[in-house]
mmCIF file of C-alpha atoms and ligand atoms in Angstrom:
data_model
loop_
_atom_site.group_PDB
_atom_site.id
_atom_site.type_symbol
_atom_site.label_atom_id
_atom_site.label_comp_id
_atom_site.label_asym_id
_atom_site.label_seq_id
_atom_site.Cartn_x
_atom_site.Cartn_y
_atom_site.Cartn_z
ATOM 1 C CA UNK A 1 72.753 1.579 92.068
ATOM 2 C CA UNK A 2 70.885 -1.467 90.995
ATOM 3 C CA UNK A 3 74.156 -3.126 90.133
ATOM 4 C CA UNK A 4 75.040 -3.198 93.831
ATOM 5 C CA UNK A 5 71.576 -4.224 94.764
ATOM 6 C CA UNK A 6 71.718 -7.325 92.622
ATOM 7 C CA UNK A 7 75.361 -8.287 93.008
ATOM 8 C CA UNK A 8 74.591 -10.879 95.643
ATOM 9 C CA UNK A 9 71.894 -12.509 93.627
ATOM 10 C CA UNK A 10 74.083 -12.541 90.535
ATOM 11 C CA UNK A 11 76.828 -14.221 92.546
ATOM 12 C CA UNK A 12 74.351 -16.777 93.777
ATOM 13 C CA UNK A 13 73.217 -17.428 90.232
ATOM 14 C CA UNK A 14 76.757 -17.744 88.911
ATOM 15 C CA UNK A 15 77.620 -20.151 91.692
ATOM 16 C CA UNK A 16 74.547 -22.149 90.885
ATOM 17 C CA UNK A 17 75.382 -22.294 87.220
ATOM 18 C CA UNK A 18 79.040 -23.118 87.858
ATOM 19 C CA UNK A 19 77.839 -25.887 90.087
ATOM 20 C CA UNK A 20 75.375 -27.125 87.532
ATOM 21 C CA UNK A 21 77.864 -27.252 84.698
ATOM 22 C CA UNK A 22 80.173 -29.551 86.608
ATOM 23 C CA UNK A 23 77.396 -31.471 88.275
ATOM 24 C CA UNK A 24 75.934 -32.522 84.947
ATOM 25 C CA UNK A 25 75.739 -36.222 85.420
ATOM 26 C CA UNK A 26 74.465 -39.399 83.949
ATOM 27 C CA UNK A 27 71.421 -39.424 81.782
ATOM 28 C CA UNK A 28 69.569 -41.862 83.927
ATOM 29 C CA UNK A 29 66.359 -40.054 84.693
ATOM 30 C CA UNK A 30 65.181 -41.677 87.892
ATOM 31 C CA UNK A 31 64.196 -38.803 90.145
ATOM 32 C CA UNK A 32 61.610 -36.186 89.258
ATOM 33 C CA UNK A 33 60.368 -33.268 91.319
ATOM 34 C CA UNK A 34 56.779 -32.303 90.606
ATOM 35 C CA UNK A 35 55.982 -28.802 91.753
ATOM 36 C CA UNK A 36 52.331 -27.820 92.100
ATOM 37 C CA UNK A 37 52.347 -24.017 91.811
ATOM 38 C CA UNK A 38 51.144 -21.768 94.663
ATOM 39 C CA UNK A 39 49.179 -23.195 97.635
ATOM 40 C CA UNK A 40 47.834 -22.161 101.041
ATOM 41 C CA UNK A 41 47.511 -18.378 101.339
ATOM 42 C CA UNK A 42 48.716 -18.055 97.729
ATOM 43 C CA UNK A 43 45.816 -19.010 95.445
ATOM 44 C CA UNK A 44 47.633 -18.082 92.253
ATOM 45 C CA UNK A 45 45.290 -16.996 89.487
ATOM 46 C CA UNK A 46 41.610 -17.024 90.378
ATOM 47 C CA UNK A 47 38.858 -17.868 87.891
ATOM 48 C CA UNK A 48 35.095 -17.601 88.193
ATOM 49 C CA UNK A 49 34.766 -21.057 89.702
ATOM 50 C CA UNK A 50 38.295 -22.144 90.449
ATOM 51 C CA UNK A 51 41.695 -21.380 91.900
ATOM 52 C CA UNK A 52 44.992 -22.076 90.172
ATOM 53 C CA UNK A 53 46.487 -23.684 93.299
ATOM 54 C CA UNK A 54 43.770 -26.372 93.393
ATOM 55 C CA UNK A 55 43.986 -27.316 89.709
ATOM 56 C CA UNK A 56 47.806 -27.307 89.788
ATOM 57 C CA UNK A 57 47.874 -29.636 92.804
ATOM 58 C CA UNK A 58 45.327 -32.008 91.356
ATOM 59 C CA UNK A 59 47.158 -32.311 88.019
ATOM 60 C CA UNK A 60 50.559 -32.575 89.766
ATOM 61 C CA UNK A 61 49.377 -35.529 91.866
ATOM 62 C CA UNK A 62 47.897 -37.202 88.786
ATOM 63 C CA UNK A 63 51.186 -36.820 86.871
ATOM 64 C CA UNK A 64 53.070 -38.362 89.796
ATOM 65 C CA UNK A 65 50.646 -41.262 90.034
ATOM 66 C CA UNK A 66 50.875 -41.981 86.300
ATOM 67 C CA UNK A 67 54.678 -42.034 86.426
ATOM 68 C CA UNK A 68 54.571 -44.220 89.527
ATOM 69 C CA UNK A 69 52.093 -46.679 88.028
ATOM 70 C CA UNK A 70 53.725 -46.948 84.608
ATOM 71 C CA UNK A 71 57.480 -46.479 84.931
ATOM 72 C CA UNK A 72 59.538 -48.612 87.278
ATOM 73 C CA UNK A 73 62.268 -47.109 89.423
ATOM 74 C CA UNK A 74 61.407 -43.426 89.240
ATOM 75 C CA UNK A 75 61.305 -41.512 92.536
ATOM 76 C CA UNK A 76 58.616 -38.846 92.674
ATOM 77 C CA UNK A 77 59.154 -35.906 94.976
ATOM 78 C CA UNK A 78 56.379 -33.356 95.453
ATOM 79 C CA UNK A 79 57.169 -29.847 96.655
ATOM 80 C CA UNK A 80 53.687 -29.983 98.143
ATOM 81 C CA UNK A 81 51.037 -32.699 98.182
ATOM 82 C CA UNK A 82 48.395 -30.688 99.973
ATOM 83 C CA UNK A 83 47.060 -27.156 100.153
ATOM 84 C CA UNK A 84 50.002 -25.453 101.875
ATOM 85 C CA UNK A 85 52.125 -22.397 101.128
ATOM 86 C CA UNK A 86 55.686 -23.227 100.053
ATOM 87 C CA UNK A 87 58.209 -20.473 99.347
ATOM 88 C CA UNK A 88 59.661 -20.420 95.836
ATOM 89 C CA UNK A 89 63.271 -20.772 96.980
ATOM 90 C CA UNK A 90 62.275 -23.756 99.138
ATOM 91 C CA UNK A 91 60.770 -25.477 96.114
ATOM 92 C CA UNK A 92 64.096 -25.158 94.285
ATOM 93 C CA UNK A 93 65.887 -26.275 97.472
ATOM 94 C CA UNK A 94 63.807 -29.430 97.623
ATOM 95 C CA UNK A 95 64.736 -30.214 94.023
ATOM 96 C CA UNK A 96 68.446 -29.419 94.493
ATOM 97 C CA UNK A 97 68.856 -31.297 97.762
ATOM 98 C CA UNK A 98 67.173 -34.382 96.395
ATOM 99 C CA UNK A 99 69.530 -34.229 93.362
ATOM 100 C CA UNK A 100 66.530 -34.605 91.098
ATOM 101 C CA UNK A 101 67.055 -35.165 87.379
ATOM 102 C CA UNK A 102 64.123 -33.008 86.314
ATOM 103 C CA UNK A 103 61.827 -30.376 87.800
ATOM 104 C CA UNK A 104 58.312 -29.999 86.420
ATOM 105 C CA UNK A 105 56.399 -27.015 87.766
ATOM 106 C CA UNK A 106 52.659 -26.931 87.062
ATOM 107 C CA UNK A 107 50.568 -23.757 86.800
ATOM 108 C CA UNK A 108 47.508 -22.181 85.161
ATOM 109 C CA UNK A 109 47.536 -18.990 83.165
ATOM 110 C CA UNK A 110 45.276 -15.964 83.462
ATOM 111 C CA UNK A 111 44.767 -12.963 81.250
ATOM 112 C CA UNK A 112 42.759 -9.767 81.363
ATOM 113 C CA UNK A 113 41.388 -10.882 78.001
ATOM 114 C CA UNK A 114 38.803 -13.620 78.513
ATOM 115 C CA UNK A 115 39.530 -14.807 74.972
ATOM 116 C CA UNK A 116 43.148 -15.808 75.653
ATOM 117 C CA UNK A 117 43.530 -19.578 75.599
ATOM 118 C CA UNK A 118 45.978 -22.398 75.069
ATOM 119 C CA UNK A 119 48.913 -24.099 76.716
ATOM 120 C CA UNK A 120 52.500 -22.954 76.959
ATOM 121 C CA UNK A 121 55.641 -24.399 78.504
ATOM 122 C CA UNK A 122 58.431 -22.224 79.848
ATOM 123 C CA UNK A 123 62.132 -22.706 80.325
ATOM 124 C CA UNK A 124 64.591 -20.264 81.896
ATOM 125 C CA UNK A 125 65.602 -17.624 79.448
ATOM 126 C CA UNK A 126 66.437 -14.011 78.973
ATOM 127 C CA UNK A 127 63.481 -12.703 77.070
ATOM 128 C CA UNK A 128 63.045 -8.946 77.090
ATOM 129 C CA UNK A 129 59.600 -9.189 75.583
ATOM 130 C CA UNK A 130 57.037 -7.530 77.841
ATOM 131 C CA UNK A 131 54.544 -10.303 77.123
ATOM 132 C CA UNK A 132 56.939 -12.973 78.353
ATOM 133 C CA UNK A 133 58.021 -10.887 81.318
ATOM 134 C CA UNK A 134 54.405 -10.392 82.322
ATOM 135 C CA UNK A 135 53.944 -14.140 82.856
ATOM 136 C CA UNK A 136 57.189 -14.446 84.833
ATOM 137 C CA UNK A 137 56.264 -11.400 86.928
ATOM 138 C CA UNK A 138 52.885 -12.884 87.758
ATOM 139 C CA UNK A 139 54.354 -16.215 88.847
ATOM 140 C CA UNK A 140 57.303 -14.671 90.694
ATOM 141 C CA UNK A 141 54.988 -12.294 92.576
ATOM 142 C CA UNK A 142 54.261 -15.257 94.868
ATOM 143 C CA UNK A 143 57.412 -14.283 96.790
ATOM 144 C CA UNK A 144 55.697 -11.083 97.946
ATOM 145 C CA UNK A 145 53.685 -13.314 100.284
ATOM 146 C CA UNK A 146 56.861 -14.691 101.844
ATOM 147 C CA UNK A 147 57.987 -13.205 105.153
ATOM 148 C CA UNK A 148 61.662 -12.607 104.319
ATOM 149 C CA UNK A 149 61.434 -12.245 100.609
ATOM 150 C CA UNK A 150 63.794 -9.293 100.211
ATOM 151 C CA UNK A 151 66.446 -11.132 102.215
ATOM 152 C CA UNK A 152 65.912 -14.518 100.603
ATOM 153 C CA UNK A 153 66.007 -13.150 97.082
ATOM 154 C CA UNK A 154 68.598 -10.429 97.704
ATOM 155 C CA UNK A 155 66.235 -7.539 97.016
ATOM 156 C CA UNK A 156 64.940 -9.018 93.792
ATOM 157 C CA UNK A 157 61.794 -7.130 92.859
ATOM 158 C CA UNK A 158 59.456 -9.448 90.933
ATOM 159 C CA UNK A 159 57.514 -6.502 89.512
ATOM 160 C CA UNK A 160 60.428 -4.507 88.151
ATOM 161 C CA UNK A 161 61.498 -5.163 84.574
ATOM 162 C CA UNK A 162 65.086 -4.168 85.272
ATOM 163 C CA UNK A 163 65.437 -6.801 87.960
ATOM 164 C CA UNK A 164 65.115 -9.383 85.178
ATOM 165 C CA UNK A 165 68.118 -8.066 83.256
ATOM 166 C CA UNK A 166 70.488 -10.013 85.498
ATOM 167 C CA UNK A 167 69.161 -13.257 84.063
ATOM 168 C CA UNK A 168 71.036 -12.390 80.899
ATOM 169 C CA UNK A 169 74.230 -13.213 82.792
ATOM 170 C CA UNK A 170 72.935 -16.609 83.684
ATOM 171 C CA UNK A 171 74.709 -19.478 82.001
ATOM 172 C CA UNK A 172 72.202 -22.256 81.739
ATOM 173 C CA UNK A 173 73.880 -25.619 81.317
ATOM 174 C CA UNK A 174 70.559 -27.376 81.004
ATOM 175 C CA UNK A 175 68.941 -25.333 78.282
ATOM 176 C CA UNK A 176 69.137 -28.151 75.719
ATOM 177 C CA UNK A 177 67.507 -30.742 77.964
ATOM 178 C CA UNK A 178 64.891 -28.331 79.304
ATOM 179 C CA UNK A 179 63.990 -27.385 75.736
ATOM 180 C CA UNK A 180 63.655 -31.048 74.739
ATOM 181 C CA UNK A 181 61.249 -31.782 77.591
ATOM 182 C CA UNK A 182 59.297 -28.544 77.095
ATOM 183 C CA UNK A 183 58.886 -29.249 73.388
ATOM 184 C CA UNK A 184 57.756 -32.768 74.178
ATOM 185 C CA UNK A 185 55.048 -31.442 76.542
ATOM 186 C CA UNK A 186 53.779 -28.973 73.937
ATOM 187 C CA UNK A 187 53.758 -31.685 71.242
ATOM 188 C CA UNK A 188 51.591 -33.867 73.473
ATOM 189 C CA UNK A 189 49.186 -31.023 74.253
ATOM 190 C CA UNK A 190 48.891 -30.101 70.580
ATOM 191 C CA UNK A 191 48.955 -33.461 68.776
ATOM 192 C CA UNK A 192 47.237 -35.733 71.269
ATOM 193 C CA UNK A 193 44.888 -33.324 73.035
ATOM 194 C CA UNK A 194 44.319 -30.718 70.334
ATOM 195 C CA UNK A 195 44.889 -27.848 72.728
ATOM 196 C CA UNK A 196 45.863 -24.474 71.330
ATOM 197 C CA UNK A 197 49.680 -24.515 71.215
ATOM 198 C CA UNK A 198 51.225 -21.237 72.390
ATOM 199 C CA UNK A 199 54.661 -22.824 72.172
ATOM 200 C CA UNK A 200 57.788 -23.096 74.272
ATOM 201 C CA UNK A 201 58.831 -19.749 75.712
ATOM 202 C CA UNK A 202 61.635 -18.354 77.827
ATOM 203 C CA UNK A 203 61.692 -16.016 80.814
ATOM 204 C CA UNK A 204 63.173 -15.696 84.291
ATOM 205 C CA UNK A 205 61.010 -17.807 86.574
ATOM 206 C CA UNK A 206 62.598 -17.903 90.029
ATOM 207 C CA UNK A 207 61.663 -21.502 90.753
ATOM 208 C CA UNK A 208 63.517 -22.548 87.586
ATOM 209 C CA UNK A 209 66.404 -20.100 88.032
ATOM 210 C CA UNK A 210 67.283 -21.486 91.457
ATOM 211 C CA UNK A 211 67.095 -25.123 90.367
ATOM 212 C CA UNK A 212 70.274 -26.840 89.197
ATOM 213 C CA UNK A 213 68.767 -29.355 86.790
ATOM 214 C CA UNK A 214 66.723 -29.393 83.584
ATOM 215 C CA UNK A 215 63.447 -27.725 84.482
ATOM 216 C CA UNK A 216 60.200 -26.594 82.903
ATOM 217 C CA UNK A 217 57.131 -24.651 83.970
ATOM 218 C CA UNK A 218 53.875 -25.758 82.364
ATOM 219 C CA UNK A 219 50.902 -23.407 82.007
ATOM 220 C CA UNK A 220 47.993 -25.817 81.563
ATOM 221 C CA UNK A 221 45.553 -23.286 80.167
ATOM 222 C CA UNK A 222 43.724 -20.060 80.958
ATOM 223 C CA UNK A 223 41.593 -20.043 84.065
ATOM 224 C CA UNK A 224 40.299 -16.658 82.857
ATOM 225 C CA UNK A 225 38.722 -18.247 79.764
ATOM 226 C CA UNK A 226 35.303 -19.769 80.573
ATOM 227 C CA UNK A 227 35.694 -22.713 78.204
ATOM 228 C CA UNK A 228 39.207 -23.554 79.386
ATOM 229 C CA UNK A 229 38.309 -23.098 83.035
ATOM 230 C CA UNK A 230 35.574 -25.682 82.612
ATOM 231 C CA UNK A 231 38.074 -28.087 81.044
ATOM 232 C CA UNK A 232 40.719 -27.400 83.706
ATOM 233 C CA UNK A 233 38.182 -28.033 86.455
ATOM 234 C CA UNK A 234 36.850 -31.281 84.996
ATOM 235 C CA UNK A 235 38.183 -34.639 86.112
ATOM 236 C CA UNK A 236 38.559 -35.690 82.478
ATOM 237 C CA UNK A 237 40.396 -32.502 81.521
ATOM 238 C CA UNK A 238 42.824 -32.947 84.403
ATOM 239 C CA UNK A 239 43.344 -36.617 83.497
ATOM 240 C CA UNK A 240 44.141 -35.683 79.890
ATOM 241 C CA UNK A 241 46.524 -32.906 80.893
ATOM 242 C CA UNK A 242 48.289 -35.153 83.394
ATOM 243 C CA UNK A 243 48.687 -37.991 80.922
ATOM 244 C CA UNK A 244 50.108 -35.599 78.316
ATOM 245 C CA UNK A 245 52.765 -34.447 80.795
ATOM 246 C CA UNK A 246 53.400 -38.045 81.827
ATOM 247 C CA UNK A 247 53.925 -39.144 78.198
ATOM 248 C CA UNK A 248 56.232 -36.200 77.559
ATOM 249 C CA UNK A 249 58.286 -37.147 80.619
ATOM 250 C CA UNK A 250 58.400 -40.800 79.518
ATOM 251 C CA UNK A 251 59.594 -39.834 76.016
ATOM 252 C CA UNK A 252 62.174 -37.454 77.456
ATOM 253 C CA UNK A 253 63.462 -40.141 79.812
ATOM 254 C CA UNK A 254 63.695 -42.643 76.958
ATOM 255 C CA UNK A 255 65.517 -40.326 74.636
ATOM 256 C CA UNK A 256 67.987 -39.191 77.304
ATOM 257 C CA UNK A 257 68.731 -42.716 78.467
ATOM 258 C CA UNK A 258 68.683 -44.731 75.288
ATOM 259 C CA UNK A 259 69.376 -42.213 72.598
ATOM 260 C CA UNK A 260 66.364 -43.708 70.793
ATOM 261 C CA UNK A 261 65.856 -40.751 68.532
ATOM 262 C CA UNK A 262 69.395 -41.063 67.257
ATOM 263 C CA UNK A 263 69.475 -44.724 66.342
ATOM 264 C CA UNK A 264 70.609 -43.797 62.850
ATOM 265 C CA UNK A 265 73.833 -42.230 64.050
ATOM 266 C CA UNK A 266 76.573 -42.371 61.447
ATOM 267 C CA UNK A 267 80.110 -41.386 62.239
ATOM 268 C CA UNK A 268 81.708 -39.640 59.297
ATOM 269 C CA UNK A 269 84.548 -41.756 57.944
ATOM 270 C CA UNK A 270 87.298 -39.213 58.191
ATOM 271 C CA UNK A 271 86.564 -38.043 61.707
ATOM 272 C CA UNK A 272 87.606 -41.105 63.657
ATOM 273 C CA UNK A 273 91.233 -40.142 64.069
ATOM 274 C CA UNK A 274 90.917 -37.725 66.908
ATOM 275 C CA UNK A 275 94.288 -37.065 68.453
ATOM 276 C CA UNK A 276 95.241 -37.113 72.118
ATOM 277 C CA UNK A 277 92.138 -38.806 73.347
ATOM 278 C CA UNK A 278 91.653 -42.270 74.630
ATOM 279 C CA UNK A 279 89.545 -44.723 72.788
ATOM 280 C CA UNK A 280 89.113 -48.205 74.128
ATOM 281 C CA UNK A 281 89.791 -50.873 71.536
ATOM 282 C CA UNK A 282 90.127 -54.606 71.632
ATOM 283 C CA UNK A 283 90.883 -57.284 69.079
ATOM 284 C CA UNK A 284 87.331 -57.299 67.791
ATOM 285 C CA UNK A 285 87.879 -53.653 67.017
ATOM 286 C CA UNK A 286 85.176 -52.603 69.443
ATOM 287 C CA UNK A 287 85.260 -49.185 70.993
ATOM 288 C CA UNK A 288 83.483 -47.258 73.708
ATOM 289 C CA UNK A 289 84.020 -43.658 74.673
ATOM 290 C CA UNK A 290 82.490 -40.403 75.894
ATOM 291 C CA UNK A 291 82.539 -37.063 74.123
ATOM 292 C CA UNK A 292 81.268 -33.547 74.724
ATOM 293 C CA UNK A 293 78.656 -32.535 72.165
ATOM 294 C CA UNK A 294 78.659 -28.762 71.933
ATOM 295 C CA UNK A 295 76.809 -27.679 68.820
ATOM 296 C CA UNK A 296 74.703 -28.744 65.844
ATOM 297 C CA UNK A 297 74.739 -27.471 62.294
ATOM 298 C CA UNK A 298 73.021 -28.257 59.014
ATOM 299 C CA UNK A 299 76.285 -27.752 57.123
ATOM 300 C CA UNK A 300 79.679 -29.422 57.474
ATOM 301 C CA UNK A 301 82.209 -27.353 59.362
ATOM 302 C CA UNK A 302 85.949 -27.721 59.782
ATOM 303 C CA UNK A 303 87.494 -28.367 63.174
ATOM 304 C CA UNK A 304 89.303 -25.034 62.774
ATOM 305 C CA UNK A 305 85.933 -23.272 62.695
ATOM 306 C CA UNK A 306 85.691 -23.940 66.417
ATOM 307 C CA UNK A 307 88.294 -21.875 68.185
ATOM 308 C CA UNK A 308 89.316 -23.004 71.678
ATOM 309 C CA UNK A 309 87.687 -26.402 71.232
ATOM 310 C CA UNK A 310 90.086 -29.310 70.900
ATOM 311 C CA UNK A 311 89.761 -32.607 69.048
ATOM 312 C CA UNK A 312 86.578 -31.782 67.225
ATOM 313 C CA UNK A 313 84.777 -34.492 65.291
ATOM 314 C CA UNK A 314 81.206 -34.898 64.178
ATOM 315 C CA UNK A 315 78.488 -37.395 63.489
ATOM 316 C CA UNK A 316 75.359 -36.897 61.448
ATOM 317 C CA UNK A 317 71.788 -37.573 62.375
ATOM 318 C CA UNK A 318 68.543 -36.708 60.603
ATOM 319 C CA UNK A 319 70.324 -34.436 58.182
ATOM 320 C CA UNK A 320 72.173 -32.366 60.755
ATOM 321 C CA UNK A 321 75.742 -32.528 61.988
ATOM 322 C CA UNK A 322 76.509 -32.872 65.681
ATOM 323 C CA UNK A 323 79.892 -31.535 66.724
ATOM 324 C CA UNK A 324 81.700 -33.290 69.542
ATOM 325 C CA UNK A 325 84.965 -32.655 71.341
ATOM 326 C CA UNK A 326 87.187 -35.555 72.362
ATOM 327 C CA UNK A 327 86.822 -39.275 72.818
ATOM 328 C CA UNK A 328 87.315 -40.033 76.476
ATOM 329 C CA UNK A 329 87.827 -43.344 78.205
ATOM 330 C CA UNK A 330 85.895 -42.274 81.291
ATOM 331 C CA UNK A 331 82.903 -40.143 82.156
ATOM 332 C CA UNK A 332 84.962 -38.108 84.629
ATOM 333 C CA UNK A 333 87.447 -37.103 81.907
ATOM 334 C CA UNK A 334 84.567 -35.981 79.719
ATOM 335 C CA UNK A 335 83.134 -34.058 82.651
ATOM 336 C CA UNK A 336 86.404 -32.153 83.069
ATOM 337 C CA UNK A 337 86.352 -31.231 79.389
ATOM 338 C CA UNK A 338 82.688 -30.239 79.631
ATOM 339 C CA UNK A 339 83.498 -27.736 82.351
ATOM 340 C CA UNK A 340 85.792 -25.892 79.943
ATOM 341 C CA UNK A 341 83.583 -26.162 76.896
ATOM 342 C CA UNK A 342 80.503 -24.752 78.640
ATOM 343 C CA UNK A 343 82.418 -21.460 78.907
ATOM 344 C CA UNK A 344 81.946 -21.083 75.137
ATOM 345 C CA UNK A 345 78.980 -23.395 74.536
ATOM 346 C CA UNK A 346 76.620 -23.272 77.481
ATOM 347 C CA UNK A 347 74.343 -25.995 76.086
ATOM 348 C CA UNK A 348 77.133 -28.578 75.751
ATOM 349 C CA UNK A 349 76.534 -32.009 77.220
ATOM 350 C CA UNK A 350 78.175 -35.420 77.447
ATOM 351 C CA UNK A 351 77.412 -38.118 74.879
ATOM 352 C CA UNK A 352 78.339 -41.812 75.060
ATOM 353 C CA UNK A 353 79.208 -44.151 72.199
ATOM 354 C CA UNK A 354 79.749 -47.860 71.665
ATOM 355 C CA UNK A 355 81.077 -48.842 68.242
ATOM 356 C CA UNK A 356 80.204 -45.363 67.045
ATOM 357 C CA UNK A 357 76.538 -45.680 68.041
ATOM 358 C CA UNK A 358 75.098 -43.433 70.724
ATOM 359 C CA UNK A 359 74.187 -45.254 73.930
ATOM 360 C CA UNK A 360 73.442 -44.419 77.564
ATOM 361 C CA UNK A 361 76.211 -43.586 80.017
ATOM 362 C CA UNK A 362 75.594 -46.838 81.855
ATOM 363 C CA UNK A 363 75.892 -48.967 78.726
ATOM 364 C CA UNK A 364 79.075 -47.151 77.776
ATOM 365 C CA UNK A 365 80.675 -47.613 81.188
ATOM 366 C CA UNK A 366 79.767 -51.298 81.225
ATOM 367 C CA UNK A 367 81.343 -51.711 77.791
ATOM 368 C CA UNK A 368 84.506 -49.855 78.809
ATOM 369 C CA UNK A 369 84.874 -52.120 81.856
ATOM 370 C CA UNK A 370 84.351 -55.156 79.655
ATOM 371 C CA UNK A 371 86.948 -53.970 77.130
ATOM 372 C CA UNK A 372 89.440 -53.199 79.884
ATOM 373 C CA UNK A 373 89.281 -56.713 81.341
HETATM 374 ZN ZN1 LIG B 401 51.127 -19.907 88.758
#
């Protein structure tokens, strides 16, 4: 019976993911949605001296201000900038309609054990672990305060474990990027702030599920732990947490746009002759092209190891091999190929090269125009 009950939602999710796989666009990160969890009649978790909604809002505004003050040309969109109730699906709507490049949702954890502490960052995933589900259930329960929740979420029951099974059908085109940002946030919390690192985890958070862009949900710490509550409530604690998220965003933006972390890209000598694809060349033997990177391996594989993927080549970076399909003379051609490849490799994404070095989409397009003159 539940199959019928959830069909509509599954269809919605599939549509969303189909949309997201073709809408995957440039890697210019210039619009970020910052989502302060809960608000208004929904306090979220409640500590001895504090409410989750208040801490989340305060840190969210600080993150936005830091980005605004330190990075030029990034639009900040808040799902709320005051103490008001905003439905979960509306938060995702705000992000989708604004065509944001990233969604960062900010929350505080709570546990029945007062000893539990540390930070964790979540991405959408299909965990069946009860521990992971418990956190998603708690955050998703916010919809029970919404007037039309059964209609708006097609009878999704945030408290029922089986209602989460449908997320296993979800094809998440942005898993790779979301993971990169989430890992970056946890690294900042652990290495720069010495918070207890509970890691990057996966579960079905509605606000992330409904968003068609890379997205993360940050749990700043446990409001139920006296020591952490004190830190979360303090101006200094909030400043530190906000600057950690800001730095993680900055690093993510840099690595997506400039490919900084892959400056030592080496194209393997025998993989340049990819058939049937367009590579722009001129007399100086310069080239610029797009490809669809679909998987990574620590060992060398043959093109024939990848069934259904055409024109496979690879480059190596930091001891691992990145497998790419095609060399395309335009971003739109690569996008068409991506649509197909995500059927087998849901984390695939478009990469850009000039003279066999990874660059941003913009740099690549400029070079292609220059070479075509
Ligand atoms: Zn929350």
